[in-house]
Amino acid sequence: MRPPASSPATIGNMIAAGQYRKLSLWHDTVPGTLTPGAPLRGDAEADVAIVGAGFTGLWTAYYLARADPQLRIVVCEREIAGFGASGRNGGWCSALFPASLSKLERMAGRGGAVALQRAMHGAVDEVGAVAAAEGIDCHFAKGGTVQLARSPAQLERAKAEVAEAREYGFGEADLRLLTAAEARAMLGASDVVGGTYTPHCAAIHPARLVRGLADAVRRAGVAVYERTPVLRIEPRRVTTAAGTVTAQYVVRATEGYTPGLPGLERAIAPVYSLMIATAPLPESVWEQIGLAGRPTFGDLRHLIIYGQRTADGRLAFGGRGAPYHLGSAVRPAFDRVPVVFEALRRTLGQLLPAVRDAEITHRWGGPLGIARDWCASAGLDRETGLGWAGGYVGDGVATTNLAGRTLADLITGTDSELVRLPWVGHRSPPWEPEPLRWLGLNAGLRVMGLADHEEARTGRPSRAAGFMGRFLGD
Ligand SMILES: Cc1cc2nc3c(=O)[nH]c(=O)nc-3n(C[C@H](O)[C@H](O)[C@H](O)COP(=O)(O)OP(=O)(O)OC[C@H]3O[C@@H](n4cnc5c(N)ncnc54)[C@H](O)[C@@H]3O)c2cc1C
């Protein structure tokens, strides 16, 4: 494997303002304008400066403003609120955390692991409650998640997941094993041999949530500056081309884009996830597919796939498999990889033969952020006033809400259960220098794809996938 010619991730490289509708199905269908709000003009002073107006930045601003309406809070966003992963994702507002219970137990003991998982359950409901309270119609439907097992190897993983949950005291009401018939009754897919079901997930329209949240924080007095690229983050200072924001606390909420900031090149690896969406499907097709109550769905393959039935009757379906780019580069061109879109369409047709010939109206993607040890974290360095949250992998929709509440408690000095959760203050080691990072991540993605083929052929769990999982940090 030979790395392509490198060019560094860029900061000031904005897309044309008229292009935002084309970013994803969600941007295309979100009500209201996507015309950027005012940028920062000149220097400013604040109590808290937040870099990035995705879910992390906006939830942090939301809870800070609620905790202390007097706080002067400034958010600087390079593009528009919801430009990044927060506006483009699969819309699983789930209780998934990107580190297993056993890994969390190794980090912080059994009590900490269980407390974090329970906090994640609570975060799903909190998102729904705030959306309702703020009048944000984000199509929140708490239908849970059905994960199909479609080979004996996948069924083994389903059983292992349920067994692990039981070991930590989570019962049938949190995660249960499904027979093939039960799983098929939820989702009329091919080759189903069983599955799992958890009620702890809601399907949402992510751009409606993130844009609604930006409106809510503005109503609360937060200044959200759009088209304002941040060039540098330092203690008490955020430097942009238009001016400097001086603040006691500076929060980095840039997730997959983080390596573009000086000094943070190896903090997070941006890995792309890509999605497609069908045109609205006729009722006769939904009768074959099911998904009544809009549970989100996937199967238990290694190279993750995820889907949801949207409120307007489409299937939005995504997966990993797009390459990692040398030097952690992030560019608009990387959002669209025709061979991956084609593979997603094929996979969707194999999974749900009823939509094999459905029209695909939208294709998009975006970078998510992965910490070297695959564990998300949130924290605040009291000495420097620098705060951060991220490394959510593909599980950021509800986790960002927990991060926002946690950062607000840390900044206001509120002693709460949240600030004692094991991910708070956790520091992942940095990623390897290039080209090792490129080689490792792309080899990992390749092995996961090959392992799925092997398991589909033999029915037995792939040893290579187990080895790669350990190498990648779980
Ligand atoms: C295709 C896809 C599908 C996904 N599906 C799911 C899912 O179904 N469920 C789930 O839980 N998670 C999912 N995720 C992950 C989830 O979307 C993210 O974890 C979450 O949105 C991260 O939010 P954030 O605010 O931290 O980052 P982002 O939403 O990426 O926001 C970062 C913001 O910072 C801005 N920014 C970056 N650099 C600068 C700078 N220098 N100056 C100013 N602004 C800057 C960016 O423009 C961006 O708006 C998915 C991600 C992708 C890409």
XYZ file of C-alpha atoms and ligand atoms in Angstrom:
527
model
C 0.000 0.000 0.000
C 1.587 3.311 -1.044
C 0.358 6.604 0.461
C -0.764 9.231 -2.048
C 1.038 12.585 -2.291
C 0.286 14.601 0.835
C -1.017 18.100 1.333
C -1.887 19.353 4.806
C -5.417 19.792 6.094
C -6.466 23.385 5.511
C -8.227 25.864 7.780
C -9.315 28.801 5.705
C -10.650 26.702 2.842
C -14.416 27.438 2.999
C -16.997 26.204 0.498
C -19.140 28.628 -1.521
C -22.021 29.903 0.638
C -24.637 28.779 -1.935
C -23.507 25.136 -1.670
C -24.772 24.329 1.822
C -28.102 22.836 0.662
C -26.158 20.253 -1.345
C -24.266 18.913 1.668
C -26.757 16.130 2.481
C -30.393 15.011 2.407
C -30.790 16.735 5.763
C -29.431 20.092 4.587
C -31.588 19.800 1.476
C -34.770 19.292 3.523
C -34.188 21.454 6.600
C -36.675 24.351 6.776
C -35.402 27.926 6.986
C -32.464 29.631 5.373
C -28.913 28.322 5.184
C -27.589 31.779 4.374
C -24.670 32.310 6.762
C -25.174 34.566 9.762
C -22.832 37.475 10.485
C -19.111 36.694 10.819
C -16.889 38.054 13.574
C -15.695 41.541 12.678
C -12.769 42.706 14.797
C -11.689 41.729 18.301
C -14.134 40.579 20.964
C -14.159 39.707 24.653
C -16.112 36.871 26.191
C -16.239 34.628 29.233
C -16.329 31.489 27.096
C -15.227 31.177 23.458
C -16.294 28.007 21.649
C -14.731 26.881 18.366
C -17.150 24.921 16.146
C -20.939 25.143 15.877
C -21.796 21.460 15.701
C -23.624 19.606 18.451
C -20.630 19.753 20.841
C -20.205 23.515 20.599
C -23.918 24.305 20.605
C -24.900 21.972 23.454
C -22.059 23.483 25.520
C -23.294 27.002 24.743
C -26.903 25.968 25.461
C -26.228 24.554 28.935
C -23.813 27.346 29.863
C -26.371 29.998 28.960
C -29.004 28.145 30.946
C -26.721 27.789 33.974
C -25.728 31.459 33.974
C -27.588 33.841 31.637
C -25.013 36.548 32.437
C -22.140 34.645 30.818
C -20.820 36.183 27.606
C -20.547 33.244 25.214
C -19.130 33.431 21.695
C -19.158 30.608 19.111
C -16.877 30.835 16.044
C -17.804 28.571 13.133
C -15.821 28.341 9.911
C -18.888 27.613 7.737
C -22.454 27.576 9.094
C -23.902 25.975 12.212
C -24.392 22.277 11.453
C -21.946 22.216 8.543
C -19.959 19.257 9.921
C -20.927 15.762 11.013
C -23.744 17.134 13.197
C -25.784 18.164 10.166
C -24.979 15.132 8.025
C -25.136 12.016 10.180
C -27.341 8.928 10.223
C -29.664 10.448 12.796
C -29.228 7.720 15.388
C -29.625 9.524 18.691
C -28.375 6.434 20.494
C -26.961 5.446 23.870
C -23.910 3.918 22.183
C -20.569 5.048 23.591
C -17.419 4.425 21.553
C -15.690 2.275 24.172
C -17.003 -1.035 25.465
C -18.165 -1.521 29.051
C -15.177 -3.772 29.734
C -12.773 -1.143 28.441
C -14.465 1.533 30.589
C -14.225 -0.811 33.554
C -10.479 -1.196 32.975
C -10.217 2.615 32.908
C -12.409 3.496 35.866
C -13.861 0.450 37.591
C -17.233 -1.206 37.194
C -19.208 1.578 38.876
C -17.824 4.188 36.500
C -18.557 2.054 33.434
C -22.167 1.477 34.495
C -22.675 5.142 35.434
C -21.461 6.287 32.014
C -23.774 3.849 30.219
C -26.732 5.007 32.324
C -25.832 8.634 31.593
C -25.910 7.756 27.879
C -29.408 6.271 28.283
C -30.428 9.559 29.910
C -28.830 11.640 27.144
C -31.187 10.176 24.517
C -34.218 11.358 26.505
C -32.581 14.693 27.314
C -32.155 15.451 23.597
C -35.846 14.723 23.036
C -36.860 16.813 26.056
C -34.823 19.871 25.003
C -36.055 19.601 21.410
C -39.640 19.600 22.698
C -39.021 22.446 25.168
C -37.345 24.631 22.521
C -39.929 23.861 19.828
C -37.363 22.095 17.605
C -39.248 19.670 15.368
C -36.370 17.289 14.646
C -38.667 14.306 13.915
C -37.552 12.668 17.181
C -38.991 9.136 17.285
C -37.769 6.885 20.089
C -38.268 3.549 18.352
C -35.033 1.925 19.598
C -32.534 0.036 17.455
C -32.772 -3.365 15.832
C -29.403 -4.921 14.986
C -29.765 -7.945 12.739
C -27.612 -11.049 12.827
C -27.349 -12.350 9.266
C -24.741 -15.108 9.700
C -23.798 -17.515 12.502
C -20.757 -15.317 13.247
C -22.987 -12.250 13.635
C -25.335 -14.224 15.878
C -22.405 -15.105 18.118
C -21.604 -11.388 18.419
C -25.244 -10.616 19.231
C -25.170 -13.177 22.049
C -21.838 -11.844 23.328
C -23.192 -8.267 23.405
C -26.246 -9.324 25.391
C -24.101 -11.420 27.748
C -21.799 -8.436 28.371
C -24.796 -6.198 29.101
C -26.135 -8.729 31.630
C -22.761 -8.946 33.331
C -22.974 -5.196 34.036
C -26.545 -5.367 35.304
C -28.398 -4.239 32.160
C -31.518 -6.351 31.715
C -34.029 -7.279 29.031
C -35.453 -3.760 29.140
C -32.075 -2.373 27.998
C -30.936 -4.938 25.422
C -32.467 -8.231 24.396
C -31.744 -11.029 22.011
C -34.247 -11.481 19.173
C -35.205 -14.733 17.496
C -35.074 -14.730 13.698
C -38.859 -14.345 13.570
C -38.868 -11.428 16.035
C -36.086 -9.652 14.151
C -37.816 -10.199 10.793
C -41.071 -8.830 12.214
C -39.248 -5.548 12.945
C -37.292 -5.385 9.692
C -38.139 -7.521 6.679
C -34.542 -8.167 5.641
C -32.802 -11.105 3.934
C -30.835 -13.922 5.635
C -31.940 -12.986 9.168
C -30.931 -15.545 11.811
C -31.576 -13.380 14.893
C -30.601 -10.016 16.299
C -30.759 -7.643 19.233
C -33.130 -4.866 20.225
C -32.551 -1.888 22.504
C -35.147 0.813 23.199
C -32.384 3.379 23.912
C -32.300 5.160 20.555
C -34.332 7.766 18.700
C -34.304 8.472 14.981
C -33.907 12.188 14.271
C -33.466 14.618 11.381
C -30.018 15.874 12.454
C -29.939 19.157 10.524
C -33.294 20.165 12.021
C -31.841 19.539 15.483
C -28.529 21.328 14.976
C -30.026 24.327 13.170
C -32.802 24.543 15.788
C -30.211 24.420 18.528
C -28.272 27.283 16.926
C -31.498 29.353 16.951
C -32.124 28.401 20.593
C -28.676 29.512 21.753
C -28.995 32.783 19.836
C -32.325 33.387 21.600
C -30.470 32.803 24.873
C -28.001 35.574 24.012
C -25.073 33.562 22.634
C -23.176 35.177 19.725
C -22.767 32.607 16.926
C -20.371 33.933 14.283
C -20.525 32.010 11.005
C -17.999 32.061 8.127
C -15.384 32.719 10.816
C -12.448 30.296 10.477
C -10.343 29.957 13.600
C -6.628 29.912 12.819
C -5.281 29.091 16.268
C -6.502 28.105 19.727
C -4.419 29.168 22.739
C -5.072 29.649 26.443
C -7.553 32.546 26.846
C -7.393 33.323 23.126
C -8.991 32.356 19.824
C -7.354 33.845 16.734
C -9.347 34.344 13.541
C -8.431 36.258 10.394
C -11.029 38.892 11.347
C -9.958 39.419 14.958
C -9.088 37.824 18.267
C -11.566 36.626 20.868
C -10.186 36.892 24.393
C -11.932 34.645 26.913
C -11.311 33.004 30.262
C -12.315 29.635 28.817
C -11.783 28.348 25.282
C -13.600 25.177 24.186
C -12.461 23.149 21.184
C -15.478 21.553 19.502
C -14.009 20.778 16.079
C -14.109 16.922 16.078
C -12.973 15.523 12.678
C -11.562 18.910 11.636
C -9.294 19.185 14.702
C -6.037 18.141 12.932
C -6.271 21.340 10.851
C -5.468 23.384 13.960
C -1.792 24.036 14.794
C -0.486 21.714 17.503
C -3.429 19.303 17.220
C -2.373 17.406 14.091
C -2.302 14.009 15.842
C -5.113 14.499 18.393
C -7.940 13.003 16.303
C -8.022 11.026 13.058
C -10.779 12.056 10.648
C -12.382 8.977 9.093
C -15.155 9.338 6.562
C -18.591 7.800 6.743
C -20.802 7.997 3.647
C -24.554 7.838 3.157
C -27.257 7.475 0.515
C -31.015 8.113 0.684
C -33.870 6.786 -1.414
C -36.811 8.764 -2.697
C -39.897 8.456 -0.438
C -41.054 4.823 -0.722
C -44.651 3.746 -1.344
C -46.688 2.266 1.501
C -46.677 -1.146 -0.241
C -42.872 -1.254 0.125
C -43.033 -0.181 3.771
C -45.450 -3.054 4.389
C -42.676 -5.444 3.322
C -39.874 -3.642 5.177
C -41.596 -2.804 8.461
C -39.679 -0.447 10.773
C -42.978 0.615 12.348
C -42.168 3.155 15.073
C -38.999 4.065 13.120
C -36.391 1.973 14.968
C -32.917 2.598 13.572
C -31.276 -0.503 12.103
C -28.068 -2.191 11.056
C -26.486 -5.614 11.161
C -23.587 -6.981 13.133
C -20.926 -6.930 10.415
C -17.515 -5.423 11.243
C -17.533 -2.592 8.712
C -20.458 -0.748 10.236
C -23.707 -0.062 8.347
C -26.580 2.012 9.733
C -29.994 3.130 8.557
C -33.202 4.858 9.475
C -36.720 5.249 8.096
C -37.094 9.001 7.771
C -40.234 10.887 8.769
C -40.971 11.489 5.075
C -40.774 7.789 4.227
C -37.265 7.397 2.798
C -34.487 5.041 3.755
C -31.332 6.887 4.772
C -28.491 4.381 4.823
C -24.784 4.700 5.505
C -21.554 2.899 6.169
C -17.813 3.146 6.570
C -15.348 2.029 3.915
C -14.199 5.343 2.461
C -10.425 5.745 2.800
C -8.585 7.711 5.462
C -6.546 10.500 3.816
C -2.844 11.061 4.402
C -1.973 13.802 6.887
C -5.558 13.668 8.305
C -6.622 15.797 5.358
C -10.286 16.890 5.234
C -11.661 18.252 1.961
C -15.117 18.670 0.446
C -14.111 16.297 -2.400
C -13.643 13.459 0.120
C -17.373 13.582 1.022
C -18.231 11.817 -2.207
C -16.692 8.507 -3.281
C -18.655 6.910 -6.160
C -17.437 3.339 -5.495
C -18.505 3.581 -1.856
C -21.943 4.965 -2.848
C -22.312 2.062 -5.268
C -21.275 -0.432 -2.576
C -23.838 1.116 -0.184
C -26.590 0.837 -2.800
C -25.674 -2.809 -3.426
C -25.563 -3.589 0.297
C -28.945 -1.935 0.851
C -30.436 -3.967 -2.022
C -29.009 -7.213 -0.583
C -30.296 -6.369 2.889
C -33.731 -5.213 1.743
C -34.555 -6.714 -1.671
C -37.805 -4.677 -1.663
C -35.759 -1.517 -2.366
C -33.232 -3.001 -4.781
C -34.485 -0.760 -7.602
C -35.469 2.285 -5.533
C -34.324 5.664 -6.807
C -31.367 7.105 -4.864
C -31.904 10.866 -4.578
C -29.065 11.896 -2.236
C -25.433 10.847 -1.723
C -23.139 12.478 0.816
C -20.598 11.972 3.564
C -18.422 13.624 6.126
C -15.575 13.182 8.595
C -16.039 11.792 12.071
C -13.346 11.902 14.740
C -11.454 8.959 16.217
C -9.064 9.158 19.173
C -6.066 6.798 19.088
C -7.459 4.692 21.933
C -10.970 4.774 20.426
C -12.386 6.424 23.567
C -14.292 9.730 23.467
C -13.420 12.315 26.088
C -14.520 15.667 27.484
C -12.502 17.845 29.802
C -11.245 21.182 31.007
C -7.692 22.116 31.939
C -8.213 24.534 34.829
C -4.754 26.054 34.506
C -5.026 27.025 30.846
C -8.817 27.352 30.629
C -8.797 25.078 27.566
C -11.740 22.709 27.275
C -12.499 20.024 24.721
C -14.846 17.202 23.817
C -14.727 14.730 20.966
C -13.479 11.425 19.596
C -17.040 10.128 19.406
C -16.311 7.882 16.372
C -19.807 7.316 14.909
C -21.680 7.786 18.188
C -21.761 11.528 18.712
C -25.401 12.560 18.426
C -26.378 11.869 22.046
C -22.805 11.825 23.419
C -22.344 15.483 22.435
C -25.322 16.333 24.634
C -23.622 14.643 27.588
C -20.430 16.502 26.638
C -22.218 19.862 26.558
C -23.760 19.384 29.989
C -20.436 18.139 31.360
C -18.425 21.056 29.963
C -20.981 23.498 31.327
C -20.609 21.941 34.799
C -16.803 21.990 34.546
C -16.717 25.635 33.452
C -19.204 26.843 36.049
C -17.447 24.767 38.730
C -20.574 22.733 39.441
C -19.802 19.532 41.326
C -22.103 17.009 39.678
C -22.237 13.297 38.897
C -21.464 14.187 35.299
C -18.001 15.572 36.027
C -17.054 12.308 37.757
C -17.841 10.047 34.788
C -14.814 8.093 33.532
C -14.475 9.847 30.166
C -14.031 13.254 31.840
C -10.420 14.376 31.670
C -9.440 11.179 29.862
C -6.488 11.724 27.497
C -5.921 9.432 24.543
C -2.365 9.001 23.302
C -1.711 10.829 20.020
C -1.986 9.059 16.669
C 1.195 7.729 15.063
C 3.086 10.079 12.734
C 2.511 9.611 8.995
C 2.713 7.470 6.987
C 2.144 4.961 9.822
C -1.277 6.467 10.639
C -2.332 6.178 7.007
C -1.087 2.597 6.755
C -2.676 1.480 10.041
C -6.092 3.050 9.517
C -6.485 1.994 5.903
C -5.226 -1.518 6.671
C -7.794 -1.644 9.507
C -10.623 -0.599 7.195
C -9.505 -3.156 4.591
C -9.264 -6.007 7.117
C -12.759 -5.267 8.485
C -14.234 -5.432 4.967
C -12.392 -8.677 4.172
C -13.437 -10.161 7.521
C -17.097 -9.562 6.635
C -16.652 -11.405 3.335
C -14.878 -14.265 5.105
C -17.633 -14.541 7.730
C -20.370 -14.447 5.079
C -18.596 -17.315 3.286
C -17.631 -19.510 6.256
C -20.172 -18.476 8.891
C -17.366 -18.452 11.459
C -16.037 -15.377 13.332
C -12.983 -13.886 11.626
C -9.787 -14.045 13.671
C -8.235 -11.249 11.611
C -11.036 -8.871 12.665
C -10.496 -9.761 16.318
C -6.786 -9.050 15.989
C -7.391 -5.737 14.195
C -9.970 -4.709 16.821
C -7.327 -5.170 19.511
C -4.714 -3.279 17.467
C -7.127 -0.404 16.984
C -7.653 -0.052 20.678
C -10.564 -2.040 22.106
C -21.929 10.394 7.706
C -21.926 10.366 9.208
C -22.884 9.608 9.873
C -22.919 9.592 11.270
N -23.954 8.948 11.895
C -24.101 9.055 13.231
C -25.259 8.540 13.874
O -26.193 8.053 13.229
N -25.331 8.632 15.238
C -24.338 9.200 15.969
O -24.438 9.231 17.186
N -23.250 9.760 15.380
C -23.122 9.717 14.029
N -22.062 10.304 13.418
C -21.095 11.051 14.248
C -21.707 12.361 14.737
O -22.356 13.023 13.683
C -20.598 13.242 15.316
O -19.924 12.515 16.332
C -21.095 14.531 15.940
O -21.973 15.195 15.081
C -19.896 15.405 16.298
O -20.353 16.696 16.612
P -19.295 17.864 16.805
O -20.048 19.075 17.079
O -18.279 17.435 17.797
O -18.525 17.930 15.405
P -19.022 18.557 14.003
O -20.476 18.442 13.820
O -18.140 17.982 12.951
O -18.740 20.099 14.184
C -17.463 20.663 14.142
C -17.642 22.072 13.614
O -16.432 22.779 13.776
C -16.254 23.620 12.661
N -14.823 23.902 12.558
C -13.844 23.022 12.346
N -12.647 23.636 12.307
C -12.884 24.952 12.518
C -12.053 26.105 12.581
N -10.736 26.028 12.412
N -12.648 27.301 12.806
C -13.985 27.407 12.990
N -14.819 26.339 12.922
C -14.283 25.127 12.689
C -16.762 22.781 11.497
O -17.093 23.576 10.366
C -17.974 22.108 12.119
O -19.168 22.813 11.924
C -21.957 10.327 12.022
C -20.987 11.084 11.352
C -20.964 11.103 9.967
C -19.931 11.926 9.257
